[in-house]
Coordinates of C-alpha atoms in Angstrom, one line a residue:
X1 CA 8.7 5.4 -12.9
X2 CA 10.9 6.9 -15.5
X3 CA 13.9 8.3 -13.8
X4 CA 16.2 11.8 -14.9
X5 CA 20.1 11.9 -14.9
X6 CA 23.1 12.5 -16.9
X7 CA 24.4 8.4 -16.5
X8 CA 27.2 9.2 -14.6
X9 CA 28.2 7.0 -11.3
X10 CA 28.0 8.9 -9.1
X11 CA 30.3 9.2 -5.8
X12 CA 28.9 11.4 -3.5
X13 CA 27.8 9.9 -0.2
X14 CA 24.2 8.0 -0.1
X15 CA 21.2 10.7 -0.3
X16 CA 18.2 9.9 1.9
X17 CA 15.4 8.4 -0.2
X18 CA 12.8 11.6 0.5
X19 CA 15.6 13.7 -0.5
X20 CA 16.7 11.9 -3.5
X21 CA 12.7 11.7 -4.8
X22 CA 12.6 15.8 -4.4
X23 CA 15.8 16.2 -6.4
X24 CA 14.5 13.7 -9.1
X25 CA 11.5 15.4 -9.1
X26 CA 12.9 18.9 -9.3
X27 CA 15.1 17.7 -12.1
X28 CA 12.4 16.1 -14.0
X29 CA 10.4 19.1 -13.8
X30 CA 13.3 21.3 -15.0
X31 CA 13.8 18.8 -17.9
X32 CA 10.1 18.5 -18.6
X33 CA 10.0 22.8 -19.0
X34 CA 13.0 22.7 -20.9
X35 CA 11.5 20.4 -23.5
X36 CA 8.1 22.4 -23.7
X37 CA 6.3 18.7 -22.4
X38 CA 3.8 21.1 -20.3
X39 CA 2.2 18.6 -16.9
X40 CA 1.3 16.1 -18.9
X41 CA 3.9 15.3 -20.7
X42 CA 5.9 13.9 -18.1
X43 CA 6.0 11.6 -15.4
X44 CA 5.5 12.5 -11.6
X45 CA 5.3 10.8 -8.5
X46 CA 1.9 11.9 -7.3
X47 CA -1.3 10.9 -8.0
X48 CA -4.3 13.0 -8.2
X49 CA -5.6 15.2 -5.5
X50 CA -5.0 13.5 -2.2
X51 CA -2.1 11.5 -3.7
X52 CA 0.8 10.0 -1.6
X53 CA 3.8 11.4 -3.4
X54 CA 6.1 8.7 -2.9
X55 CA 6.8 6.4 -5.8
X56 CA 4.3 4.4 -6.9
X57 CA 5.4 0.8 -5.3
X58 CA 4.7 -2.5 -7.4
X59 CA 1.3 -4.3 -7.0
X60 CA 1.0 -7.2 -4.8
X61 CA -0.1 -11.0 -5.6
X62 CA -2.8 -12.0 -4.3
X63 CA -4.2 -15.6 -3.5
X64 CA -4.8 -18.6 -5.5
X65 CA -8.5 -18.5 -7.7
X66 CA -9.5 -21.8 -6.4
X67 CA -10.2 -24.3 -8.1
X68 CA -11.0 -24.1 -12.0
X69 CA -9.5 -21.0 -11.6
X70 CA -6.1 -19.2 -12.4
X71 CA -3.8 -17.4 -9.3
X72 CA -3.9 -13.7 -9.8
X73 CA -0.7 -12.4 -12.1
X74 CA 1.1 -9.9 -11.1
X75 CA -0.1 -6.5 -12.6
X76 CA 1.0 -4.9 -15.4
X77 CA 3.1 -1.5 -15.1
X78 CA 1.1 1.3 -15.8
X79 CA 2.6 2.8 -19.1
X80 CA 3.5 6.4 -17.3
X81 CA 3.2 6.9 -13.8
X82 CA 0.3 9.0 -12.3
X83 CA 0.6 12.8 -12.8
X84 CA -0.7 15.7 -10.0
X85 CA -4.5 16.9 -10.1
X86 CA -5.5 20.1 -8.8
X87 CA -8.7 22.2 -9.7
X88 CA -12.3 21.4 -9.6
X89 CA -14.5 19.9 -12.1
X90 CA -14.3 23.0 -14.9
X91 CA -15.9 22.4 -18.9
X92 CA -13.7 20.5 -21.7
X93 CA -13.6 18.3 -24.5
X94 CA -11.4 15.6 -25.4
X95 CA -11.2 13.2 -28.1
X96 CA -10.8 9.6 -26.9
X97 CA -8.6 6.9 -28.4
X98 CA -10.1 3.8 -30.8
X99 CA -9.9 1.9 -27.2
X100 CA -10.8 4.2 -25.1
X101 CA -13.9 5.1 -27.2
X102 CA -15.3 1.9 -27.6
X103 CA -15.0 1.4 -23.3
X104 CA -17.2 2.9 -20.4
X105 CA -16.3 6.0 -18.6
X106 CA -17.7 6.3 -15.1
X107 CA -16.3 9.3 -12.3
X108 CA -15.4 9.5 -8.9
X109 CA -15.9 13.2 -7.2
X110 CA -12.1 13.5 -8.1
X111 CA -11.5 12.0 -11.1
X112 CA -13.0 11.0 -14.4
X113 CA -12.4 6.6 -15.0
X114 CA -12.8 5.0 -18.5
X115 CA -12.3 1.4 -19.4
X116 CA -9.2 0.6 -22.9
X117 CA -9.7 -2.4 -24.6
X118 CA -10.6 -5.6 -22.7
X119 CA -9.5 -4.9 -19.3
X120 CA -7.4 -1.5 -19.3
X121 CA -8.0 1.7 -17.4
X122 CA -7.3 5.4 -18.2
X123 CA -7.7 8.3 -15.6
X124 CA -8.5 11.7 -16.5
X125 CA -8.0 15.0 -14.9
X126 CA -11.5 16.2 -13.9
X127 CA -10.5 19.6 -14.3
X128 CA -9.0 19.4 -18.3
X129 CA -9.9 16.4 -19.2
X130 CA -6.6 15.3 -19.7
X131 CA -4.7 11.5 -18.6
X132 CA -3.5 11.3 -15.5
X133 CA -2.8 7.8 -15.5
X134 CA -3.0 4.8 -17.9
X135 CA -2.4 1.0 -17.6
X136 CA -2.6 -0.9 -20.3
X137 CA -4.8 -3.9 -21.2
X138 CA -3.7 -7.6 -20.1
X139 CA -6.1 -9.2 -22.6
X140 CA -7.2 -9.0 -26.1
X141 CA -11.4 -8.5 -26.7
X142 CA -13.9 -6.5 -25.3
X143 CA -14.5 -4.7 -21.9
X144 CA -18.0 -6.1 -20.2
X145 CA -18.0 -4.3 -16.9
X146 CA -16.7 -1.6 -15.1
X147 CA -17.1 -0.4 -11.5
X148 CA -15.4 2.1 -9.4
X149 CA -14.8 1.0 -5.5
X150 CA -14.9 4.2 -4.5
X151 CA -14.8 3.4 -0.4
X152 CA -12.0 0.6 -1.1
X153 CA -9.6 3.2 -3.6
X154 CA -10.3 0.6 -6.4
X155 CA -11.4 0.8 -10.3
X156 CA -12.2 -2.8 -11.9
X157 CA -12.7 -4.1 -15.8
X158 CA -13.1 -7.1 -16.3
X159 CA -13.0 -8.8 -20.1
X160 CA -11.8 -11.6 -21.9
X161 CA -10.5 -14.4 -19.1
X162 CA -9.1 -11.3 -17.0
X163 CA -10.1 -8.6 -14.3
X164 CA -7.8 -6.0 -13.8
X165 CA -8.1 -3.4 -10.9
X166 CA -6.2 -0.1 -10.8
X167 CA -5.9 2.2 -7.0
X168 CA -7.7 5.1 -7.7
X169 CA -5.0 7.1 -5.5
X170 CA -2.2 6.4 -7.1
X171 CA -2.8 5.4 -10.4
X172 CA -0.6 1.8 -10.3
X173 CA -2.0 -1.8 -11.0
X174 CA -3.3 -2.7 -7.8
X175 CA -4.3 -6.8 -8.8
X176 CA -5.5 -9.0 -11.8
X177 CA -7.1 -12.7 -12.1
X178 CA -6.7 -14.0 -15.3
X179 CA -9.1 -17.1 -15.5
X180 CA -8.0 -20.9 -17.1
X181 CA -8.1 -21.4 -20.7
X182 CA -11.8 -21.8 -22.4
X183 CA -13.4 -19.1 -19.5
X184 CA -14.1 -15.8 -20.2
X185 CA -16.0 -13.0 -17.6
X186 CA -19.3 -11.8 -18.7
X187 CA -20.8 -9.5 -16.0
X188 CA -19.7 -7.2 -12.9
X189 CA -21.2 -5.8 -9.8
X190 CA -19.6 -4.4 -6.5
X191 CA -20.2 -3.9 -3.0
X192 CA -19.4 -4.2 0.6
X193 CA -15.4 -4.9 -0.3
X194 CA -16.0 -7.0 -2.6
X195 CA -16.0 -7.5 -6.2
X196 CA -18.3 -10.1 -7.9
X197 CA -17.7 -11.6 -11.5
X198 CA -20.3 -13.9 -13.3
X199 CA -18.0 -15.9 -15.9
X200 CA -18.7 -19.1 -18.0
X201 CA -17.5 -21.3 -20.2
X202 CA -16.7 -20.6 -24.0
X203 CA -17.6 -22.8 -27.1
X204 CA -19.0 -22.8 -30.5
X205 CA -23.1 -21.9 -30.2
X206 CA -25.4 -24.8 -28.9
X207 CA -22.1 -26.0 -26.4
X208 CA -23.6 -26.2 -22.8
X209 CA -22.2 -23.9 -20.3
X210 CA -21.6 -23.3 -17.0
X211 CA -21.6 -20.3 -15.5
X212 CA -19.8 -19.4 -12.1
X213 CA -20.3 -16.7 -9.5
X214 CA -16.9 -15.9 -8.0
X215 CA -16.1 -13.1 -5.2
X216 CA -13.0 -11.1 -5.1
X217 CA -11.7 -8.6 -2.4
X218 CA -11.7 -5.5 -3.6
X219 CA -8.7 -4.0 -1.8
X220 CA -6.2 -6.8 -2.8
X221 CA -7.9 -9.2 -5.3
X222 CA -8.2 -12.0 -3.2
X223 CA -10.1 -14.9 -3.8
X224 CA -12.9 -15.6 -1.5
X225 CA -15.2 -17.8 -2.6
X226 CA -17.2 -19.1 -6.1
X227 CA -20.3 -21.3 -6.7
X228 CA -21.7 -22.7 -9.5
X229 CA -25.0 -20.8 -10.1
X230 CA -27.8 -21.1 -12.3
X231 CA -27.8 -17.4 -14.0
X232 CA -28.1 -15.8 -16.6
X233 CA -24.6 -14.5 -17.5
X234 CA -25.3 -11.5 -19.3
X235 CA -27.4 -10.4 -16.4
X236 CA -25.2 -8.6 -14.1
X237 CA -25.3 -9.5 -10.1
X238 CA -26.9 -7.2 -7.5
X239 CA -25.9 -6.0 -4.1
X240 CA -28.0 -4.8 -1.3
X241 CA -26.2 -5.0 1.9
X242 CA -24.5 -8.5 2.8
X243 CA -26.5 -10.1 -0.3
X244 CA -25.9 -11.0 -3.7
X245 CA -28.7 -11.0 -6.0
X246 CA -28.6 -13.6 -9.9
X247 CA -31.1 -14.3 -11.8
X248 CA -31.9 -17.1 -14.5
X249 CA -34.2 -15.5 -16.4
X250 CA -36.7 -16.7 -14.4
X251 CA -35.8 -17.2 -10.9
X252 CA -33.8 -14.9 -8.0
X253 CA -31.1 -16.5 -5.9
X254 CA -29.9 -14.6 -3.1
X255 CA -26.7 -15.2 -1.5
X256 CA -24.8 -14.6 1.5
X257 CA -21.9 -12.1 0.5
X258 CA -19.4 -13.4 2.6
X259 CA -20.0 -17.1 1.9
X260 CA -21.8 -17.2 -1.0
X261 CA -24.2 -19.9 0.8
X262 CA -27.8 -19.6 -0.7
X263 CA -30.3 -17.8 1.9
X264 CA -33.5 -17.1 -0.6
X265 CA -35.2 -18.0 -3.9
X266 CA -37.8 -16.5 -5.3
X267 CA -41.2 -18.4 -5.4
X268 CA -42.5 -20.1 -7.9
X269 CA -44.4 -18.2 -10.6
X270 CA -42.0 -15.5 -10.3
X271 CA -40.6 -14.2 -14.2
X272 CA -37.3 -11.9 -13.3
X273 CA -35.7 -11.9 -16.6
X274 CA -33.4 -8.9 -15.5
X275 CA -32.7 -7.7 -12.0
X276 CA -32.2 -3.7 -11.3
X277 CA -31.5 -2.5 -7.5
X278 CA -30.6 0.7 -5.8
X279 CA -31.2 2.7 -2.3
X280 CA -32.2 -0.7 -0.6
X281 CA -34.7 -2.1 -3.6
X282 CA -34.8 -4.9 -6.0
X283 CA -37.1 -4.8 -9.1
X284 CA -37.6 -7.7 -12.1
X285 CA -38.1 -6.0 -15.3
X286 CA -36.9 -6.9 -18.7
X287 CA -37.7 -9.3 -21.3
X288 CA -35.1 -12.3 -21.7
X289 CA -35.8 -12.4 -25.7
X290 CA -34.2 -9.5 -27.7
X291 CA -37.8 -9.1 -29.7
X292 CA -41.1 -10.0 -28.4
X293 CA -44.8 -8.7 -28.3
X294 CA -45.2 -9.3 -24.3
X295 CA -43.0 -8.9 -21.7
X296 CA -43.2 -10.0 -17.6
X297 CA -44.8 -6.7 -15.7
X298 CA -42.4 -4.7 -13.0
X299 CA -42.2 -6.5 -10.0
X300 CA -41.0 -5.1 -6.4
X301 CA -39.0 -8.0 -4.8
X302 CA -38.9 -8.1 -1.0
X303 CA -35.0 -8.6 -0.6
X304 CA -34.7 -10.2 2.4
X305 CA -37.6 -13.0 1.7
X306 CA -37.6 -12.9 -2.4
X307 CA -41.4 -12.7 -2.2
X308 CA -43.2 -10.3 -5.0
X309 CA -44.5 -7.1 -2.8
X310 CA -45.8 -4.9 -5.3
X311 CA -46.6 -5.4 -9.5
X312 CA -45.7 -1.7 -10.4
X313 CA -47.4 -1.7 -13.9
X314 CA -47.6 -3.6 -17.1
X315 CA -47.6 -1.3 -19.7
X316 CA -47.0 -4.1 -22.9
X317 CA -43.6 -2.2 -23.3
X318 CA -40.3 -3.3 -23.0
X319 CA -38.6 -2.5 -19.6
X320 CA -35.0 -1.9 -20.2
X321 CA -33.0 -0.1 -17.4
X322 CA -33.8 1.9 -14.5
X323 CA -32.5 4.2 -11.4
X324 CA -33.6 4.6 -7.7
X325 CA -33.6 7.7 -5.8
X326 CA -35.9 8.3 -2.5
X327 CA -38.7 5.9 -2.9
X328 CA -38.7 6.7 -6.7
X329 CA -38.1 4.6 -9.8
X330 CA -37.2 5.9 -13.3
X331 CA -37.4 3.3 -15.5
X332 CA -37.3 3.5 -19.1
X333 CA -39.0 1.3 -21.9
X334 CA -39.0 0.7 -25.3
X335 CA -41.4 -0.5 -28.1
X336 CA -41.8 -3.8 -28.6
X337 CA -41.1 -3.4 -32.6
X338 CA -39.1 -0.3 -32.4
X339 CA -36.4 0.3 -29.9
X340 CA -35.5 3.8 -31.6
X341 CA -37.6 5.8 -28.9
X342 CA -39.4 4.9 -25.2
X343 CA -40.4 6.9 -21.8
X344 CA -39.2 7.2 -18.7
X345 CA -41.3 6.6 -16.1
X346 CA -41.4 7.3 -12.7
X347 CA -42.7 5.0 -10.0
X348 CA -43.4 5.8 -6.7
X349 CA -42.4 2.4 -5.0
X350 CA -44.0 2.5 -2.2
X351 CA -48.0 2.9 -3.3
X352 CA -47.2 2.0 -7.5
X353 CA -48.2 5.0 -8.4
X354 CA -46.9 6.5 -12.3
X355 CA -45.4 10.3 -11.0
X356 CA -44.7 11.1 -14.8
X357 CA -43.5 10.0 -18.1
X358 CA -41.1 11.4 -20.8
X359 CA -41.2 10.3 -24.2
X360 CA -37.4 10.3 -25.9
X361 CA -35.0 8.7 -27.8
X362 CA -32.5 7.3 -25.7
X363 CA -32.3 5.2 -22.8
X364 CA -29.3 6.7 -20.9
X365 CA -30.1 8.8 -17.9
X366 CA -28.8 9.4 -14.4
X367 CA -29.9 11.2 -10.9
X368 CA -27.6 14.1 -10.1
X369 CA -28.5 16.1 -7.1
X370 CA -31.6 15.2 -6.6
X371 CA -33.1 15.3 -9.8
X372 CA -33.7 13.2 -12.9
X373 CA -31.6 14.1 -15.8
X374 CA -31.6 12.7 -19.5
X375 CA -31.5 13.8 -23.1
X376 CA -34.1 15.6 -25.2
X377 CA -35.6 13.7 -28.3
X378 CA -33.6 13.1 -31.5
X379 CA -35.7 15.3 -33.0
X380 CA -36.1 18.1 -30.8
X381 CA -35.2 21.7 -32.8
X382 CA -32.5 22.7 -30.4
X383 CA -30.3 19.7 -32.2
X384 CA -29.5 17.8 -29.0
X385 CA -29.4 18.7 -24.9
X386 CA -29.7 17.7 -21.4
X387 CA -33.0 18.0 -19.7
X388 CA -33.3 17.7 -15.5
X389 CA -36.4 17.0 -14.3
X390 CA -37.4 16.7 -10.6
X391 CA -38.4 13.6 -9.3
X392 CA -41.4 13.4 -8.5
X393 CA -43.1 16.6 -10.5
X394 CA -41.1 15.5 -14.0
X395 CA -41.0 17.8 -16.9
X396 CA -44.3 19.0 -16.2
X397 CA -43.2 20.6 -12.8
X398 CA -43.4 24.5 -12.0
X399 CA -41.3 26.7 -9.6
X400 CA -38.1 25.3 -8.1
X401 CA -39.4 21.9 -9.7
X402 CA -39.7 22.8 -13.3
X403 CA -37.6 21.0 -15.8
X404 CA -34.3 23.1 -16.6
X405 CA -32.4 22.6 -19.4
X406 CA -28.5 22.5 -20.5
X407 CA -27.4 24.5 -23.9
X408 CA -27.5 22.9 -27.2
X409 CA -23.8 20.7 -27.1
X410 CA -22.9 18.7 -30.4
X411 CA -22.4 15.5 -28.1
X412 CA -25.6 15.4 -27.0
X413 CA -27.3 14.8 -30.4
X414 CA -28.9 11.5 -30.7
X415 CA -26.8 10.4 -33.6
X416 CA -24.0 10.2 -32.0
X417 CA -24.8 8.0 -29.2
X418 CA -24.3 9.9 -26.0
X419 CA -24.3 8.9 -22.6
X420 CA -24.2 10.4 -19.2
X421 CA -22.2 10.3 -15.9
X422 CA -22.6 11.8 -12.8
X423 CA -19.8 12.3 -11.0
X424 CA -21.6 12.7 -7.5
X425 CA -20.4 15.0 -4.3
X426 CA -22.1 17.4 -5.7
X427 CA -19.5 18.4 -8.6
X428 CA -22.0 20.8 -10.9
X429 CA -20.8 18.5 -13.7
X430 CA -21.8 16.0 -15.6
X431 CA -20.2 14.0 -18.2
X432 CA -21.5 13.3 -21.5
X433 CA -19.7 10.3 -23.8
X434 CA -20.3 10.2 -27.5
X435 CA -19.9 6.8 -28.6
X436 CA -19.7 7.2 -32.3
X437 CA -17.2 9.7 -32.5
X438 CA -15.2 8.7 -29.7
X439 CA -15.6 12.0 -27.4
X440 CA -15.9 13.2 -23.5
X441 CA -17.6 16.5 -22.8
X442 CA -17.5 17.7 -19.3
X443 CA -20.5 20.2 -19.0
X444 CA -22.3 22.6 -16.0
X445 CA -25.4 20.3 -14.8
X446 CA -28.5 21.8 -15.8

């Protein structure tokens, strides 16, 4: 943390180290004012709302990665430390940096989280928009997962050969793992503490690889266990409870999360070329080929057993990604010769049942409050916004369940790639990411 004085000795008698971090802070402030820096133009002691204001204090080493692994390095300094929050989630727009643009933002119900580069992490102010705090990236390449611990204070990217968590309070470098040469991570999940990382080995195409399952503490990075697993390494893990969830492209292996020993595979016959779970349910969807003119119907997987319960519907399209909210699923598929437009669907999981469909353009939505909420079709007149349906009445609802709509924003517009984010808690906001022109919009939920 970047410290304010006129570099003389001083020799005045010792100042108590509360008393010396007010003055400092006081003396920053007055400097910061003087030099028309504004809040965020200087550093500050506290994190955002809820902070500790003490000084930031350096990240801890964690344990050894095993074997085949590397130890966890010690953490990188953040680049300025973490400035003070206050406000609630208000409207803004702010342009994102080349790194920052090409990353994944997610929110907490304080805080907006977006992945730099391979493994960095920015936080922004939820009520401008602005950074808070920043650490830099420990690896060169591309970011392939981010997840916010909420529960455990912890923000995690993994990319390259390293996974990098920030504390969500304070804004420091909390841990890293930085794998051995000729490994690199692939996928990401979270849950119940821990942090789970599907990484493999690197090569020239046609090289055979392994691919490894490993299990981090969330809190302090430590290593608990890893397995050698027969997955697909693009697919990303699942966690329901004290389980983790892989799948091959063809078979489900559950795990125990604390041990990683195997406690269920899917049966035989069973095609699960992509796993999706939420609210206590896991579903095989997808396709495992990028193009194809068939694809394995929606399965319901009993979690505890791995046994099909219920084939939700094979409608020849492609399943690509999904949500679950209150015995609902919203899943959304594309043409099998033209990803540029699909539906989402919703499923009623317990009898099968298709609630409603909505044909767009996009297949990024999220459940805010309740509801369902995506964006309107590339070609819809208005030029681009957010529709909410409800769940189980869709766009076709009435009453307190009709489909309400957000104004007409510039990021919203199919061409420029958006996405959405739901903070949660029940903010009012949501966030909408334009990929192609590297911007964040906060906006009112429809």
């Amino acid at each position: 943390m970047r410290q304010v004085g006129n570099g003389r000795r001083s020799e005045a008698r010792p100042v108590a180290p509360a008393l010396r971090t007010a003055r400092t802070a006081v003396l920053a402030a007055a400097l910061c004012a003087g030099l028309g820096l504004g809040a965020f133009g200087c550093s500050h002691p506290a994190a955002d709302s809820g902070a500790s204001a003490h000084p930031v204090p350096s990240a801890a080493r964690s344990g050894g990665g095993g074997p085949g692994r590397a130890a966890a390095t010690d953490s990188a300094r953040a680049s300025f430390a973490a400035t003070p929050v206050t406000g609630p989630w208000r409207s803004w727009t702010r342009k994102l940096s080349g790194p920052e643009a090409s990353g994944t933002c997610d929110a907490t119900t304080r805080q907006v989280v977006c992945g730099v580069g391979a493994d960095g992490l920015t936080g922004r102010s939820r009520a401008t928009g602005a950074v808070t705090w920043q650490i830099p990236s420990l690896a060169a390449g591309r970011n392939v997962g981010l997840v916010l611990a909420v529960p455990d204070g912890r923000a995690v990217a993994a990319g390259a050969d390293t996974l990098h968590a920030a504390d969500l309070r304070t804004g420091s470098s909390a841990w890293s793992h930085r794998l051995t040469p000729g490994r690199a991570y692939a996928a990401l999940a979270e849950g119940g503490g821990a942090v789970y990382a599907l990484d493999t080995t690197t090569g020239p195409p046609g090289d055979t690889r392994t691919v490894t399952l490993d299990a981090y503490r969330t809190t302090d990075g430590t290593a608990l266990w890893h397995k050698s697993v027969h997955a697909d390494a693009t697919a990303p893990p699942r966690v329901i409870g004290g389980r983790v969830y892989t799948t091959d492209g063809s078979a489900v292996t559950a795990r125990d999360a604390r041990t990683g020993r195997v406690v269920a595979t899917s049966p035989g016959g069973t095609d699960c070329p992509q796993l999706l779970s939420g609210a206590g349910y896991l579903v095989c969807t997808g396709s495992r080929f990028s193009a194809s003119d068939t694809f394995p119907p929606v399965v319901r997987l009993d979690p505890a057993t791995l046994r099909p319960l219920r084939t939700l519907r094979d409608s020849g399209m492609k399943p690509v990604d999904g949500v679950f909210s209150d015995g609902v699923l919203v899943l959304y598929e594309e043409g099998a010769e033209d990803s540029s437009a699909g539906d989402w669907s919703a499923f009623d999981l317990g009898s099968g049942a298709v609630l409603w469909s909505y044909h767009t353009t996009t297949g990024q939505g999220a459940l805010d409050g309740g509801r369902f909420t995506t964006f309107t079709p590339s070609y819809d007149t208005s030029g681009g916004r957010l529709i909410s349906v409800d769940l189980r009445a869709g766009p076709k609802g009435t009453g307190a369940a009709a489909p309400r709509f957000s104004p007409a924003y510039p990021d919203t517009d199919f061409s420029r790639y958006p996405s959405v984010v739901v903070p949660g808690g029940g903010a009012g906001h949501l966030l909408v990411q334009s990929t192609r022109v590297g911007a964040l919009r906060s906006v009112p939920s429809p």
